[in-house]
């Protein structure tokens, strides 16, 4: 296994565990949705920047773009109150649109390198977009349920991200 794939698996595994922690917070009744969502975005940004830094020789810019998108949406969310049921779904959709653009760029990167993983990346992009829309629609509940839904969203996103280096490794054999 290449160093890049190993780093990708470790970082994506940590992000998956972070999604599980958010789900547990929702189960135990933690209800500060703004704190959870903004900290999730900043944690996502930090780990993706670490991933970019450790794999910068591969010329894969997805980690940097993801970190910048997460920081941008996280900073914007600091200025909006989460008192109504519109701000959080809009924030998730803006972040999801930015992430979708980044995923299309990554799929194009794989396609330019004649790597078959681009097909898998496009399928995972479609799944990510469906999950993003479903998550945004399902956020009309109280704060505990919102934290739980955000946790599910980040767990599913972590599984999708974790599956890419594994598929790349299996196709490379």
Tab-separated table of C-alpha atoms in Angstrom:
chain	number	residue	atom	x	y	z
A	1	UNK	CA	0.000	0.000	0.000
A	2	UNK	CA	1.331	3.418	-0.942
A	3	UNK	CA	1.976	6.072	1.677
A	4	UNK	CA	-0.791	8.283	0.283
A	5	UNK	CA	-3.373	5.513	0.545
A	6	UNK	CA	-2.251	4.698	4.085
A	7	UNK	CA	-2.506	8.362	5.150
A	8	UNK	CA	-5.918	8.653	3.460
A	9	UNK	CA	-7.212	5.591	5.310
A	10	UNK	CA	-5.962	6.855	8.687
A	11	UNK	CA	-7.333	10.395	8.246
A	12	UNK	CA	-10.692	9.236	6.889
A	13	UNK	CA	-10.954	6.692	9.714
A	14	UNK	CA	-10.428	9.470	12.262
A	15	UNK	CA	-13.107	11.565	10.574
A	16	UNK	CA	-15.456	8.566	10.670
A	17	UNK	CA	-14.804	8.229	14.406
A	18	UNK	CA	-15.533	11.941	14.801
A	19	UNK	CA	-18.918	11.385	13.157
A	20	UNK	CA	-19.582	8.579	15.636
A	21	UNK	CA	-18.721	10.926	18.515
A	22	UNK	CA	-21.243	13.449	17.170
A	23	UNK	CA	-23.872	10.704	17.012
A	24	UNK	CA	-23.139	9.752	20.620
A	25	UNK	CA	-23.508	13.410	21.627
A	26	UNK	CA	-26.962	13.391	20.045
A	27	UNK	CA	-27.906	10.196	21.843
A	28	UNK	CA	-26.855	11.480	25.275
A	29	UNK	CA	-28.798	14.700	24.776
A	30	UNK	CA	-26.210	17.350	23.880
A	31	UNK	CA	-28.198	19.982	22.032
A	32	UNK	CA	-25.895	22.861	21.092
A	33	UNK	CA	-26.177	22.329	17.339
A	34	UNK	CA	-24.160	25.405	16.373
A	35	UNK	CA	-21.198	24.290	18.486
A	36	UNK	CA	-21.402	20.755	17.104
A	37	UNK	CA	-21.696	21.758	13.443
A	38	UNK	CA	-19.032	24.485	13.489
A	39	UNK	CA	-16.611	22.286	15.447
A	40	UNK	CA	-17.300	19.456	12.988
A	41	UNK	CA	-16.438	21.733	10.071
A	42	UNK	CA	-13.253	23.002	11.699
A	43	UNK	CA	-12.190	19.477	12.693
A	44	UNK	CA	-12.894	18.318	9.147
A	45	UNK	CA	-10.789	21.219	7.863
A	46	UNK	CA	-7.873	20.476	10.188
A	47	UNK	CA	-7.723	16.781	9.327
A	48	UNK	CA	-8.061	17.410	5.596
A	49	UNK	CA	-5.285	19.983	5.725
A	50	UNK	CA	-3.108	17.446	7.563
A	51	UNK	CA	-3.991	14.910	4.869
A	52	UNK	CA	-3.023	17.400	2.147
A	53	UNK	CA	0.238	18.268	3.885
A	54	UNK	CA	1.265	14.635	4.343
A	55	UNK	CA	0.446	13.729	0.730
A	56	UNK	CA	1.408	16.978	-1.028
A	57	UNK	CA	3.928	15.219	-3.294
A	58	UNK	CA	1.101	13.339	-5.038
A	59	UNK	CA	-0.290	16.645	-6.409
A	60	UNK	CA	-3.731	15.754	-5.024
A	61	UNK	CA	-5.357	19.025	-3.978
A	62	UNK	CA	-8.624	17.606	-2.599
A	63	UNK	CA	-7.518	17.903	1.025
A	64	UNK	CA	-6.579	21.562	0.620
A	65	UNK	CA	-9.803	22.447	-1.191
A	66	UNK	CA	-11.875	20.578	1.391
A	67	UNK	CA	-10.102	22.348	4.248
A	68	UNK	CA	-10.703	25.742	2.647
A	69	UNK	CA	-14.388	25.002	1.976
A	70	UNK	CA	-14.920	23.763	5.535
A	71	UNK	CA	-13.197	26.818	7.033
A	72	UNK	CA	-15.191	29.154	4.785
A	73	UNK	CA	-18.561	27.662	5.781
A	74	UNK	CA	-17.490	27.341	9.437
A	75	UNK	CA	-16.513	31.001	9.668
A	76	UNK	CA	-19.730	32.057	7.947
A	77	UNK	CA	-21.744	29.943	10.410
A	78	UNK	CA	-20.146	31.728	13.358
A	79	UNK	CA	-21.982	34.906	12.332
A	80	UNK	CA	-25.446	33.394	11.874
A	81	UNK	CA	-27.722	32.460	14.771
A	82	UNK	CA	-29.104	28.928	14.556
A	83	UNK	CA	-32.421	30.013	16.080
A	84	UNK	CA	-34.598	29.246	13.067
A	85	UNK	CA	-34.839	26.086	11.003
A	86	UNK	CA	-33.332	27.597	7.860
A	87	UNK	CA	-29.720	28.431	8.715
A	88	UNK	CA	-28.454	24.895	9.407
A	89	UNK	CA	-29.961	23.257	6.278
A	90	UNK	CA	-28.681	26.102	4.106
A	91	UNK	CA	-25.226	25.776	5.677
A	92	UNK	CA	-25.194	22.053	5.015
A	93	UNK	CA	-26.298	22.549	1.430
A	94	UNK	CA	-23.681	25.260	0.784
A	95	UNK	CA	-20.970	23.020	2.240
A	96	UNK	CA	-22.297	20.059	0.242
A	97	UNK	CA	-22.281	22.046	-2.996
A	98	UNK	CA	-18.682	23.103	-2.384
A	99	UNK	CA	-17.744	19.512	-1.521
A	100	UNK	CA	-19.494	18.240	-4.654
A	101	UNK	CA	-17.478	20.611	-6.818
A	102	UNK	CA	-14.313	19.385	-5.095
A	103	UNK	CA	-15.318	15.763	-5.664
A	104	UNK	CA	-15.912	16.439	-9.372
A	105	UNK	CA	-12.445	17.997	-9.587
A	106	UNK	CA	-11.013	14.881	-7.910
A	107	UNK	CA	-12.892	12.598	-10.324
A	108	UNK	CA	-11.482	14.624	-13.224
A	109	UNK	CA	-8.015	14.263	-11.674
A	110	UNK	CA	-8.429	10.480	-11.652
A	111	UNK	CA	-9.853	10.472	-15.183
A	112	UNK	CA	-6.881	12.496	-16.481
A	113	UNK	CA	-4.531	9.920	-14.958
A	114	UNK	CA	-6.471	7.083	-16.648
A	115	UNK	CA	-7.355	5.699	-13.234
A	116	UNK	CA	-10.569	3.659	-12.985
A	117	UNK	CA	-11.338	5.101	-9.558
A	118	UNK	CA	-13.010	8.095	-11.207
A	119	UNK	CA	-16.121	5.997	-11.841
A	120	UNK	CA	-16.323	5.084	-8.175
A	121	UNK	CA	-15.738	8.733	-7.248
A	122	UNK	CA	-18.689	9.790	-9.394
A	123	UNK	CA	-20.953	7.174	-7.797
A	124	UNK	CA	-19.879	8.268	-4.307
A	125	UNK	CA	-20.520	11.882	-5.358
A	126	UNK	CA	-24.105	10.994	-6.291
A	127	UNK	CA	-24.603	9.198	-2.958
A	128	UNK	CA	-23.091	12.184	-1.122
A	129	UNK	CA	-25.466	14.590	-2.875
A	130	UNK	CA	-28.514	12.456	-2.036
A	131	UNK	CA	-27.431	12.162	1.609
A	132	UNK	CA	-26.836	15.922	1.758
A	133	UNK	CA	-30.307	16.720	0.491
A	134	UNK	CA	-31.918	14.165	2.806
A	135	UNK	CA	-29.972	15.554	5.765
A	136	UNK	CA	-31.020	19.119	4.988
A	137	UNK	CA	-34.672	18.107	4.688
A	138	UNK	CA	-34.629	16.104	7.934
A	139	UNK	CA	-33.436	18.945	10.174
A	140	UNK	CA	-36.868	20.187	11.282
A	141	UNK	CA	-36.717	18.540	14.703
A	142	UNK	CA	-35.441	19.606	18.105
A	143	UNK	CA	-31.720	20.173	18.723
A	144	UNK	CA	-30.972	16.675	20.079
A	145	UNK	CA	-32.291	15.068	16.913
A	146	UNK	CA	-30.429	17.612	14.786
A	147	UNK	CA	-27.148	16.652	16.466
A	148	UNK	CA	-27.940	12.986	15.826
A	149	UNK	CA	-28.743	13.664	12.149
A	150	UNK	CA	-25.511	15.664	11.730
A	151	UNK	CA	-23.676	12.711	13.286
A	152	UNK	CA	-25.252	10.300	10.797
A	153	UNK	CA	-24.340	12.679	7.973
A	154	UNK	CA	-20.676	12.778	8.984
A	155	UNK	CA	-20.569	9.005	9.547
A	156	UNK	CA	-21.937	8.332	6.061
A	157	UNK	CA	-19.566	10.914	4.604
A	158	UNK	CA	-16.692	9.249	6.471
A	159	UNK	CA	-17.637	5.845	5.081
A	160	UNK	CA	-17.775	7.260	1.546
A	161	UNK	CA	-14.398	8.954	1.966
A	162	UNK	CA	-12.844	5.884	3.599
A	163	UNK	CA	-13.990	3.626	0.799
A	164	UNK	CA	-12.086	5.546	-1.899
A	165	UNK	CA	-8.508	4.611	-0.856
A	166	UNK	CA	-9.642	1.034	-0.233
A	167	UNK	CA	-11.166	0.785	-3.730
A	168	UNK	CA	-8.057	2.434	-5.194
A	169	UNK	CA	-5.886	-0.154	-3.432
A	170	UNK	CA	-8.061	-3.053	-4.615
A	171	UNK	CA	-8.109	-1.803	-8.210
A	172	UNK	CA	-4.350	-1.312	-8.152
A	173	UNK	CA	-3.661	-4.986	-7.419
